[in-house]
Amino acid sequence: MTDDKNTMEDLVSLCKRRGFVYPASEIYGGINGFWDFGPLGVQLKNNIRDHWWKSMVECTPAGPDGQPLQIVGLDSAIIQNPKTWEASGHVEGFNDPMVDCRECKTRFRVDKIATVTFSKDGDEILSTHIETESASTAFEDAIASLNSKQRKLLKKAGNDVKTSARFLNDTGDGSAVACPLCGGELTEPKMFNLMFETFVGAVRNDDARAYLRPETAQGIFLNYKNVLDTMRVKVPFGVAQIGKAFRNEITPRNFVFRSREFEQMEMEFFCHPDESGRWYEFWKQHRMEWWKSLGISEQNLRFREHGKEELAHYSDACVDIEYRYPFTAPDFGELEGIAHRGCFDLSAHQDYSKIKMEYFDHGGKEADDSRYIPHVIEPASGLTRGTLVLLCEAYTPDPDRPSGVYMKFDPKFAPIKAGILPLVARDGMPEKAVGLYMDLRKDFMVELDIKQNIGKRYARQDEIGTPFCFTIDGQTGEDGTVTVRYRDSLQQERINIDGVKKFLAEKL
Ligand code: GAP
């Protein structure tokens, strides 16, 4: 990945051009905050999803004692009884403070706008509030509108402020009054709930109101007792789920980074309260290693502990795993949160449902210790965001090749593992290519591409990140060999056509 500020524009365009991600409802002008994953995007996303499921559920990690952890899977409904969201605190607390511009009618999330407040005489910076997912062009526009005194002040305050100033006022009372886009007057902040509402059944009244889930996690808490009663699990154990979540985000942006419909991969790990600190540390380290195992370079990943004031209503402690996205660089943005949720959710559902959520430890020795509501450690990651991270990480400009860019996916996650290309569409070459394709496709996601000149076909395979191409040429008919072309080094070598399957198995 490069830090070029055009990278994001180029990547979005490549994603559209090559079938990774399309704007949703494009023929009707799109719909803000919604995206469709194309044939290659869904393949890439499924590869990440399957790897998470495999390493979380089918082949669970070893715990600190070296024994495999107990984690089972779940697929709960997207719409649940609305009491779920009252108990979880989402009806009351899943709000963002919003301001509207009275002039251009744009709505902004107060805590996400970079603000720089000058004193009345303009001599002093009273406060700054810096946005993390920077929208650099808007900032540059704002910088351009500063007077020289303000510029000097910002310069003195350091680079961060300089590159982030976009919301300016000189009232001197610290309140934000100017729209960052048009300079218009802003309304007082109002709270705005992020849950999408719908109605269940034919009647549209308050009793029929329901919500699309804003997180997959609650479906797990609702089924905690079912899992405990039907599966042979004992605390500590986990329940994992992958699925869609919906948030009516105020400012969806940065491609699929913040969208209104997205996928999460969440696991709730139920443990003894006294051991929760240890498990929090365990999952924190384990999840970072997992992201690295996808081929993401260490320098683009980091931890960020949440300050007390930043914690969600349910959380005792939280750390984010952050990635250096092209639109945040040199800063980082969230990829996954690992939260210590304490016993908040199970206790809340116990209060609202009157169903006991206590765990009875038959092996417990002291009476007090044997009955408790487990604490929960939650690694909650975005599958949509994870897919974006692999796209950003793979994006590699290379002026020396015809495509000008290639996608350097780790072969394990590449949507297409190999291209099967006859050099020309005659002389028996297509038939041989079809034969090889029919054989390989039983084990690998491979693509057969017969027509067009070979250079163009290689260029396309580079842009979609195919790590290997097998070319059938005149020599294949003579000695049974094909050319392997390596995406990264562009080197070519000949191997026997019968050895192609083994070659791929070894490389993947
Ligand atoms: N159950 C806890 C929870 O939902 P979160 O930090 O709000 O925590 C977890 O969400 C992950 O879901 C985030 O780290 C991010 O990867 C992803 N995510 C959250 N909101 C998103 C959005 N609007 N668009 C894309 N991904 C999002």
Coordinates of C-alpha atoms and ligand atoms in Angstrom, one line a residue:
M1 CA 0.0 0.0 0.0
T2 CA 1.2 3.5 -0.6
D3 CA 0.4 6.8 1.3
D4 CA -0.5 8.6 -1.9
K5 CA -3.6 10.6 -1.2
N6 CA -5.0 9.6 -4.6
T7 CA -4.7 5.9 -3.5
M8 CA -8.2 5.8 -2.3
E9 CA -9.7 7.3 -5.4
D10 CA -7.7 4.9 -7.6
L11 CA -8.6 1.9 -5.4
V12 CA -12.3 2.7 -5.5
S13 CA -12.1 3.0 -9.3
L14 CA -10.2 -0.3 -9.6
C15 CA -12.8 -2.0 -7.3
K16 CA -15.6 -0.8 -9.6
R17 CA -13.7 -1.5 -12.9
R18 CA -12.7 -5.0 -11.9
G19 CA -15.8 -6.3 -10.1
F20 CA -14.8 -6.0 -6.4
V21 CA -17.3 -3.4 -5.1
Y22 CA -20.1 -1.4 -6.9
P23 CA -22.2 1.4 -5.5
A24 CA -25.6 0.0 -4.5
S25 CA -28.6 0.9 -6.7
E26 CA -26.2 2.6 -9.1
I27 CA -28.6 2.8 -12.0
Y28 CA -30.9 4.9 -9.8
G29 CA -28.1 7.2 -8.7
G30 CA -26.9 5.1 -5.8
I31 CA -28.0 5.2 -2.1
N32 CA -25.6 6.8 0.4
G33 CA -23.9 4.3 2.7
F34 CA -24.8 1.1 0.8
W35 CA -22.5 -0.9 -1.4
D36 CA -22.7 -4.2 -3.3
F37 CA -19.9 -6.7 -3.4
G38 CA -19.2 -7.8 -7.0
P39 CA -18.0 -11.3 -8.0
L40 CA -14.4 -10.8 -6.9
G41 CA -15.3 -8.8 -3.8
V42 CA -17.6 -11.4 -2.4
Q43 CA -15.0 -14.1 -3.1
L44 CA -12.4 -12.0 -1.2
K45 CA -14.8 -11.3 1.7
N46 CA -15.8 -15.0 1.9
N47 CA -12.2 -16.0 2.1
I48 CA -11.8 -13.7 5.2
R49 CA -15.1 -14.9 6.6
D50 CA -14.1 -18.6 6.2
H51 CA -10.7 -18.0 7.8
W52 CA -12.3 -16.3 10.8
W53 CA -14.9 -19.1 11.2
K54 CA -12.3 -21.8 10.8
S55 CA -9.9 -20.2 13.4
M56 CA -12.6 -19.2 15.8
V57 CA -15.1 -22.2 15.7
E58 CA -13.8 -25.2 13.8
C59 CA -10.2 -25.1 14.9
T60 CA -10.5 -23.0 18.1
P61 CA -7.3 -21.3 19.4
A62 CA -5.4 -22.9 22.2
G63 CA -5.9 -21.2 25.6
P64 CA -3.1 -20.1 28.0
D65 CA -2.9 -23.7 29.2
G66 CA -2.4 -25.0 25.7
Q67 CA -5.8 -26.7 25.6
P68 CA -8.2 -25.9 22.8
L69 CA -10.9 -23.3 23.8
Q70 CA -14.6 -24.1 23.6
I71 CA -16.2 -21.9 21.0
V72 CA -19.4 -22.7 19.2
G73 CA -21.2 -21.0 16.3
L74 CA -24.5 -19.3 15.9
D75 CA -26.6 -17.6 13.3
S76 CA -29.4 -15.6 15.0
A77 CA -32.2 -13.5 13.5
I78 CA -31.6 -10.0 12.3
I79 CA -34.9 -8.8 13.8
Q80 CA -35.4 -9.7 17.4
N81 CA -38.0 -8.8 20.0
P82 CA -37.6 -5.0 20.5
K83 CA -37.2 -5.5 24.2
T84 CA -33.7 -6.8 23.3
W85 CA -32.7 -3.3 22.4
E86 CA -34.3 -1.7 25.4
A87 CA -32.3 -4.1 27.7
S88 CA -29.1 -3.7 25.8
G89 CA -29.3 0.1 26.1
H90 CA -29.5 0.7 22.3
V91 CA -32.9 2.3 22.4
E92 CA -31.8 4.7 25.1
G93 CA -28.1 5.1 24.4
F94 CA -27.2 4.3 20.8
N95 CA -27.3 7.9 19.8
D96 CA -25.0 10.4 18.2
P97 CA -25.2 14.1 18.8
M98 CA -26.0 15.9 15.6
V99 CA -26.1 19.4 14.3
D100 CA -27.8 20.6 11.1
C101 CA -26.6 23.5 8.9
R102 CA -29.5 25.9 8.6
E103 CA -28.2 27.0 5.2
C104 CA -27.1 23.9 3.2
K105 CA -29.1 21.5 5.4
T106 CA -26.1 19.1 5.7
R107 CA -26.1 17.1 8.9
F108 CA -22.9 16.6 10.9
R109 CA -21.9 14.4 13.8
V110 CA -20.7 16.9 16.4
D111 CA -17.9 14.7 17.8
K112 CA -16.6 13.8 14.3
I113 CA -16.1 17.3 13.0
A114 CA -12.7 18.8 13.4
T115 CA -13.1 22.0 15.2
V116 CA -10.8 24.8 15.9
T117 CA -12.1 27.7 17.9
F118 CA -10.4 31.0 17.9
S119 CA -10.8 33.8 20.5
K120 CA -12.8 36.9 19.5
D121 CA -9.8 38.9 18.5
G122 CA -8.5 35.8 16.6
D123 CA -5.2 35.9 18.7
E124 CA -5.7 32.6 20.5
I125 CA -6.8 29.1 19.8
L126 CA -9.4 28.3 22.5
S127 CA -10.0 24.7 21.6
T128 CA -9.3 22.1 19.0
H129 CA -11.2 18.9 18.3
I130 CA -9.5 16.7 15.7
E131 CA -11.2 14.3 13.5
T132 CA -9.5 10.9 13.1
E133 CA -10.8 9.7 9.8
S134 CA -9.4 12.7 8.0
A135 CA -11.1 14.0 4.8
S136 CA -8.0 15.7 3.6
T137 CA -9.4 17.7 0.7
A138 CA -12.0 19.3 2.9
F139 CA -9.3 20.2 5.3
E140 CA -7.2 21.7 2.6
D141 CA -10.1 23.9 1.5
A142 CA -10.6 25.1 5.1
I143 CA -6.9 25.8 5.4
A144 CA -7.1 27.9 2.2
S145 CA -9.8 30.0 3.8
L146 CA -7.8 31.0 6.9
N147 CA -6.3 34.4 7.4
S148 CA -2.6 34.7 7.9
K149 CA -2.9 35.2 11.7
Q150 CA -5.0 32.1 12.0
R151 CA -2.5 30.2 9.8
K152 CA 0.4 31.2 12.1
L153 CA -1.5 30.1 15.2
L154 CA -2.3 26.8 13.6
K155 CA 1.3 26.3 12.6
K156 CA 2.4 27.0 16.1
A157 CA 0.0 24.4 17.4
G158 CA 1.6 21.8 15.2
N159 CA 1.0 19.8 12.1
D160 CA -2.0 17.8 13.3
V161 CA -4.1 20.9 13.9
K162 CA -2.8 22.4 10.7
T163 CA -4.0 19.5 8.6
S164 CA -7.3 19.1 10.4
A165 CA -8.7 22.6 10.7
R166 CA -12.0 22.7 8.9
F167 CA -14.6 24.0 11.3
L168 CA -13.8 27.6 12.4
N169 CA -15.5 30.2 14.4
D170 CA -14.5 33.3 16.3
T171 CA -17.3 33.7 18.8
G172 CA -14.8 33.1 21.6
D173 CA -17.3 31.2 23.7
G174 CA -16.1 27.8 22.5
S175 CA -19.4 27.0 20.8
A176 CA -19.4 25.8 17.2
V177 CA -21.5 27.9 15.0
A178 CA -20.2 27.6 11.5
C179 CA -20.9 24.9 8.9
P180 CA -17.6 23.3 7.7
L181 CA -18.9 23.2 4.2
C182 CA -20.7 26.5 3.6
G183 CA -20.0 28.6 6.8
G184 CA -23.8 28.6 7.6
E185 CA -25.3 28.7 11.0
L186 CA -25.6 25.3 12.8
T187 CA -28.5 24.2 15.0
E188 CA -28.1 23.1 18.6
P189 CA -27.0 19.5 18.9
K190 CA -29.8 16.9 18.9
M191 CA -29.6 13.2 19.7
F192 CA -30.2 10.9 16.8
N193 CA -30.7 7.1 17.2
L194 CA -28.7 5.0 14.8
M195 CA -31.0 2.0 14.7
F196 CA -33.1 1.4 11.6
E197 CA -36.7 0.9 12.5
T198 CA -39.3 -1.3 10.8
F199 CA -42.7 -2.7 11.6
V200 CA -43.5 -6.4 12.0
G201 CA -46.9 -7.5 10.6
A202 CA -49.6 -5.6 8.8
V203 CA -50.2 -2.8 11.4
R204 CA -47.8 0.1 11.6
N205 CA -48.1 1.2 15.2
D206 CA -45.7 1.5 18.2
D207 CA -46.5 -2.1 19.3
A208 CA -45.3 -3.4 15.9
R209 CA -42.1 -1.4 15.9
A210 CA -38.9 -3.4 15.6
Y211 CA -35.3 -2.7 14.8
L212 CA -32.7 -4.1 12.4
R213 CA -29.8 -5.3 14.6
P214 CA -27.1 -2.7 15.0
E215 CA -24.7 -5.4 16.2
T216 CA -24.7 -9.2 16.0
A217 CA -23.6 -9.5 19.6
Q218 CA -27.1 -9.3 21.2
G219 CA -28.3 -12.4 19.3
I220 CA -25.5 -14.2 21.1
F221 CA -26.6 -12.9 24.6
L222 CA -30.2 -13.9 23.8
N223 CA -29.1 -17.5 23.1
Y224 CA -26.5 -17.8 25.9
K225 CA -28.9 -20.0 27.9
N226 CA -29.9 -22.1 24.9
V227 CA -26.3 -22.8 24.1
L228 CA -25.5 -23.6 27.8
D229 CA -28.5 -26.0 28.0
T230 CA -28.0 -27.7 24.7
M231 CA -24.3 -27.9 24.1
R232 CA -21.7 -29.5 26.3
V233 CA -20.0 -26.3 27.2
K234 CA -18.7 -25.0 30.5
V235 CA -17.4 -21.6 31.4
P236 CA -15.1 -20.4 30.0
F237 CA -16.6 -20.7 26.5
G238 CA -17.4 -18.6 23.5
V239 CA -20.2 -18.1 21.0
A240 CA -19.3 -16.8 17.6
Q241 CA -21.4 -15.2 14.9
I242 CA -20.9 -13.6 11.5
G243 CA -23.7 -11.6 9.9
K244 CA -25.1 -8.3 8.8
A245 CA -25.6 -5.3 11.1
F246 CA -27.3 -2.0 10.2
R247 CA -26.6 1.5 11.5
N248 CA -28.2 4.6 10.2
E249 CA -24.8 6.3 10.2
I250 CA -25.0 10.1 10.0
T251 CA -21.9 10.4 7.9
P252 CA -21.3 7.2 5.9
R253 CA -18.0 7.6 4.1
N254 CA -14.6 6.5 3.1
F255 CA -15.9 3.8 0.7
V256 CA -17.1 0.8 2.7
F257 CA -15.3 1.9 5.9
R258 CA -18.4 3.4 7.4
S259 CA -21.5 2.1 5.7
R260 CA -25.1 1.7 6.8
E261 CA -25.2 -2.0 6.1
F262 CA -22.1 -4.0 6.9
E263 CA -21.0 -7.4 8.2
Q264 CA -19.5 -8.2 11.6
M265 CA -17.6 -11.1 13.0
E266 CA -18.2 -11.1 16.7
M267 CA -17.4 -13.6 19.5
E268 CA -18.7 -13.3 23.1
F269 CA -16.4 -15.2 25.5
F270 CA -18.1 -16.0 28.8
C271 CA -15.8 -16.3 31.7
H272 CA -15.5 -16.2 35.5
P273 CA -15.4 -12.6 36.7
D274 CA -12.1 -13.1 38.5
E275 CA -10.5 -14.4 35.2
S276 CA -11.9 -11.7 32.9
G277 CA -8.8 -9.5 33.1
R278 CA -6.6 -12.4 32.0
W279 CA -9.0 -13.3 29.1
Y280 CA -9.1 -9.7 28.0
E281 CA -5.3 -9.7 27.6
F282 CA -5.4 -13.1 25.9
W283 CA -8.0 -12.0 23.3
K284 CA -6.3 -8.7 22.7
Q285 CA -3.0 -10.4 21.7
H286 CA -4.6 -13.2 19.9
R287 CA -6.7 -11.0 17.6
M288 CA -3.7 -8.8 16.7
E289 CA -1.8 -12.0 15.6
W290 CA -4.9 -13.1 13.6
W291 CA -4.9 -9.9 11.6
K292 CA -1.2 -10.3 10.9
S293 CA -1.9 -13.8 9.7
L294 CA -3.9 -12.3 6.8
G295 CA -0.7 -10.8 5.5
I296 CA -1.2 -7.3 6.9
S297 CA 2.1 -5.6 7.6
E298 CA 2.9 -5.0 11.3
Q299 CA 3.6 -1.3 10.7
N300 CA 0.0 -0.7 9.5
L301 CA -1.5 -2.2 12.6
R302 CA -1.6 -0.9 16.2
F303 CA -3.6 -1.0 19.4
R304 CA -5.4 2.0 20.8
E305 CA -6.8 1.7 24.4
H306 CA -10.0 3.7 24.9
G307 CA -10.1 6.4 27.6
K308 CA -12.7 6.1 30.3
E309 CA -14.8 8.9 28.7
E310 CA -14.8 7.1 25.3
L311 CA -16.1 3.7 26.6
A312 CA -19.5 2.5 25.2
H313 CA -22.3 2.3 27.7
Y314 CA -21.8 -1.5 28.2
S315 CA -18.0 -1.6 28.4
D316 CA -15.6 -1.7 31.4
A317 CA -12.5 -1.5 29.1
C318 CA -11.9 -1.5 25.4
V319 CA -9.0 -1.6 23.0
D320 CA -9.2 -1.1 19.3
I321 CA -7.0 -2.8 16.7
E322 CA -6.4 0.0 14.2
Y323 CA -5.2 0.0 10.6
R324 CA -3.5 2.8 8.8
Y325 CA -6.0 3.4 6.0
P326 CA -5.0 5.6 3.0
F327 CA -7.7 8.1 4.2
T328 CA -6.4 8.2 7.8
A329 CA -2.7 8.0 7.0
P330 CA -0.4 8.8 8.8
D331 CA -3.1 8.3 11.4
F332 CA -5.0 5.0 12.0
G333 CA -8.7 4.0 12.1
E334 CA -10.6 1.3 13.8
L335 CA -10.7 -2.3 12.4
E336 CA -11.8 -4.3 15.5
G337 CA -12.7 -3.6 19.1
I338 CA -12.0 -5.9 21.9
A339 CA -14.3 -5.0 24.8
H340 CA -14.6 -6.1 28.4
R341 CA -18.4 -6.0 28.7
G342 CA -18.4 -7.2 32.3
C343 CA -21.8 -8.8 33.1
F344 CA -23.7 -5.8 31.7
D345 CA -25.6 -7.6 28.9
L346 CA -26.5 -10.9 30.7
S347 CA -27.6 -8.9 33.8
A348 CA -29.7 -6.5 31.7
H349 CA -31.4 -9.4 29.9
Q350 CA -32.0 -11.1 33.2
D351 CA -33.7 -7.9 34.5
Y352 CA -35.8 -7.4 31.4
S353 CA -36.8 -11.0 30.7
K354 CA -36.8 -12.3 34.3
I355 CA -35.0 -15.4 33.1
K356 CA -32.0 -16.3 35.3
M357 CA -28.7 -15.9 33.5
E358 CA -26.6 -17.3 36.3
Y359 CA -24.1 -20.0 35.6
F360 CA -23.9 -22.9 38.1
D361 CA -20.5 -24.3 38.3
H362 CA -20.9 -27.9 39.4
G363 CA -17.3 -28.2 40.1
G364 CA -17.2 -25.1 42.3
K365 CA -16.1 -25.7 45.8
E366 CA -17.2 -22.7 47.8
A367 CA -20.9 -22.0 47.7
D368 CA -20.4 -18.3 46.8
D369 CA -18.2 -19.1 43.9
S370 CA -20.3 -21.7 42.2
R371 CA -23.2 -19.4 41.1
Y372 CA -22.4 -16.2 39.1
I373 CA -23.3 -14.3 36.0
P374 CA -20.3 -14.7 33.7
H375 CA -18.3 -11.7 32.5
V376 CA -17.9 -11.3 28.8
I377 CA -14.9 -10.5 26.6
E378 CA -15.9 -9.5 23.1
P379 CA -13.6 -9.4 20.1
A380 CA -15.9 -7.6 17.6
S381 CA -14.5 -7.0 14.1
G382 CA -15.9 -5.8 10.8
L383 CA -15.9 -8.2 7.9
T384 CA -16.6 -5.4 5.6
R385 CA -13.8 -3.3 7.1
G386 CA -11.5 -6.3 7.0
T387 CA -12.2 -6.7 3.3
L388 CA -11.4 -3.0 2.8
V389 CA -8.1 -3.5 4.7
L390 CA -7.0 -6.3 2.5
L391 CA -7.9 -4.2 -0.6
C392 CA -5.9 -1.3 0.8
E393 CA -3.0 -3.5 1.8
A394 CA -2.8 -5.2 -1.6
Y395 CA -3.0 -2.1 -3.7
T396 CA 0.5 -1.8 -5.3
P397 CA 1.3 0.7 -8.0
D398 CA 3.9 -0.5 -10.5
P399 CA 4.5 1.8 -13.4
D400 CA 6.7 -0.9 -15.0
R401 CA 3.8 -3.2 -15.8
P402 CA 1.0 -2.5 -18.4
S403 CA -1.7 -2.4 -15.7
G404 CA 0.3 0.2 -13.8
V405 CA -0.9 -1.5 -10.6
Y406 CA -1.4 -4.9 -9.1
M407 CA -3.2 -6.3 -6.1
K408 CA -0.7 -8.1 -3.9
F409 CA -3.1 -10.3 -1.9
D410 CA -1.6 -13.1 0.1
P411 CA -2.4 -16.1 -2.2
K412 CA -4.5 -17.7 0.6
F413 CA -7.0 -14.8 0.4
A414 CA -6.7 -13.9 -3.3
P415 CA -10.2 -14.2 -4.9
I416 CA -8.8 -16.1 -7.9
K417 CA -5.9 -18.4 -7.1
A418 CA -4.8 -19.0 -10.7
G419 CA -5.6 -17.9 -14.3
I420 CA -5.6 -20.6 -17.0
L421 CA -4.7 -18.9 -20.2
P422 CA -4.1 -20.5 -23.7
L423 CA -1.6 -18.3 -25.5
V424 CA -3.8 -18.2 -28.6
A425 CA -7.4 -19.4 -29.2
R426 CA -6.4 -22.1 -31.7
D427 CA -4.0 -25.0 -32.4
G428 CA -5.6 -27.2 -29.7
M429 CA -4.5 -24.8 -26.9
P430 CA -8.1 -23.8 -25.7
E431 CA -9.0 -27.5 -25.4
K432 CA -5.9 -28.2 -23.2
A433 CA -6.7 -25.1 -21.1
V434 CA -10.3 -26.3 -20.6
G435 CA -9.0 -29.7 -19.5
L436 CA -6.6 -28.2 -16.9
Y437 CA -9.4 -25.8 -15.7
M438 CA -11.9 -28.6 -15.2
D439 CA -9.4 -30.5 -13.2
L440 CA -8.2 -27.6 -11.0
R441 CA -11.6 -26.1 -10.3
K442 CA -12.5 -29.0 -8.1
D443 CA -9.9 -27.9 -5.6
F444 CA -9.2 -24.2 -6.2
M445 CA -11.0 -21.1 -7.3
V446 CA -9.4 -20.7 -10.8
E447 CA -10.4 -18.8 -13.9
L448 CA -10.3 -19.8 -17.5
D449 CA -9.7 -16.8 -19.9
I450 CA -9.4 -17.7 -23.5
K451 CA -9.8 -14.6 -25.7
Q452 CA -7.8 -11.3 -26.2
N453 CA -4.1 -10.9 -26.4
I454 CA -2.1 -12.4 -23.7
G455 CA -0.6 -9.1 -22.4
K456 CA -4.1 -7.8 -21.7
R457 CA -5.2 -10.9 -20.0
Y458 CA -2.1 -10.8 -17.7
A459 CA -2.8 -7.2 -17.0
R460 CA -6.3 -8.0 -15.8
Q461 CA -5.1 -10.9 -13.7
D462 CA -2.6 -8.5 -12.1
E463 CA -5.3 -6.0 -11.3
I464 CA -7.5 -8.6 -9.7
G465 CA -4.6 -10.0 -7.7
T466 CA -4.3 -13.5 -9.1
P467 CA -1.0 -14.9 -7.8
F468 CA -0.3 -17.4 -10.6
C469 CA -1.1 -17.8 -14.3
F470 CA -0.7 -21.0 -16.2
T471 CA -0.2 -20.5 -19.9
I472 CA -0.7 -23.2 -22.4
D473 CA 1.4 -22.6 -25.6
G474 CA 2.8 -24.4 -28.6
Q475 CA 5.4 -26.2 -26.4
T476 CA 2.7 -27.7 -24.2
G477 CA 1.6 -30.0 -27.1
E478 CA 5.2 -31.1 -27.6
D479 CA 6.5 -31.7 -24.0
G480 CA 3.5 -31.4 -21.7
T481 CA 4.8 -28.3 -19.9
V482 CA 3.0 -25.0 -19.2
T483 CA 4.4 -21.6 -18.2
V484 CA 3.8 -20.4 -14.6
R485 CA 3.8 -16.6 -14.4
Y486 CA 4.3 -15.2 -10.9
R487 CA 2.3 -12.1 -10.2
D488 CA 4.7 -10.4 -7.8
S489 CA 8.1 -11.1 -9.5
L490 CA 6.7 -11.4 -13.1
Q491 CA 9.1 -14.3 -13.4
Q492 CA 8.1 -17.2 -15.6
E493 CA 9.1 -20.9 -15.5
R494 CA 8.0 -24.1 -17.1
I495 CA 6.4 -26.9 -15.1
N496 CA 4.8 -30.1 -16.1
I497 CA 1.0 -29.8 -16.7
D498 CA 0.5 -32.8 -14.4
G499 CA 2.3 -31.1 -11.6
V500 CA 0.1 -27.9 -11.6
K501 CA -2.3 -29.2 -8.9
K502 CA 0.6 -30.1 -6.6
F503 CA 2.3 -26.7 -7.3
L504 CA -0.9 -24.8 -6.3
A505 CA -1.5 -26.9 -3.2
E506 CA 2.1 -26.2 -2.0
K507 CA 1.8 -22.4 -2.7
L508 CA -1.5 -22.1 -1.0
Ligands
GAP1 N1 -20.7 -5.5 19.5 C1 -19.8 -4.5 19.6 C2 -19.8 -3.6 18.4 O1 -20.6 -3.7 17.6 P1 -18.4 -1.7 17.3 O2 -17.0 -1.2 17.6 O3 -19.5 -0.7 17.3 O4 -18.7 -2.8 18.4 C3 -17.5 -3.6 15.8 O5 -18.4 -2.5 16.0 C4 -16.8 -3.5 14.4 O6 -17.8 -3.4 13.4 C5 -16.0 -2.2 14.2 O7 -14.7 -2.4 14.7 C6 -16.0 -2.1 12.7 O8 -15.0 -3.0 12.2 C7 -17.3 -2.6 12.3 N2 -18.3 -1.5 12.1 C8 -18.9 -0.8 13.0 N3 -19.7 0.2 12.4 C9 -19.4 0.1 11.1 C10 -19.9 0.7 9.9 N4 -20.8 1.7 10.0 N5 -19.5 0.3 8.7 C11 -18.6 -0.7 8.6 N6 -18.1 -1.4 9.7 C12 -18.5 -1.0 10.9

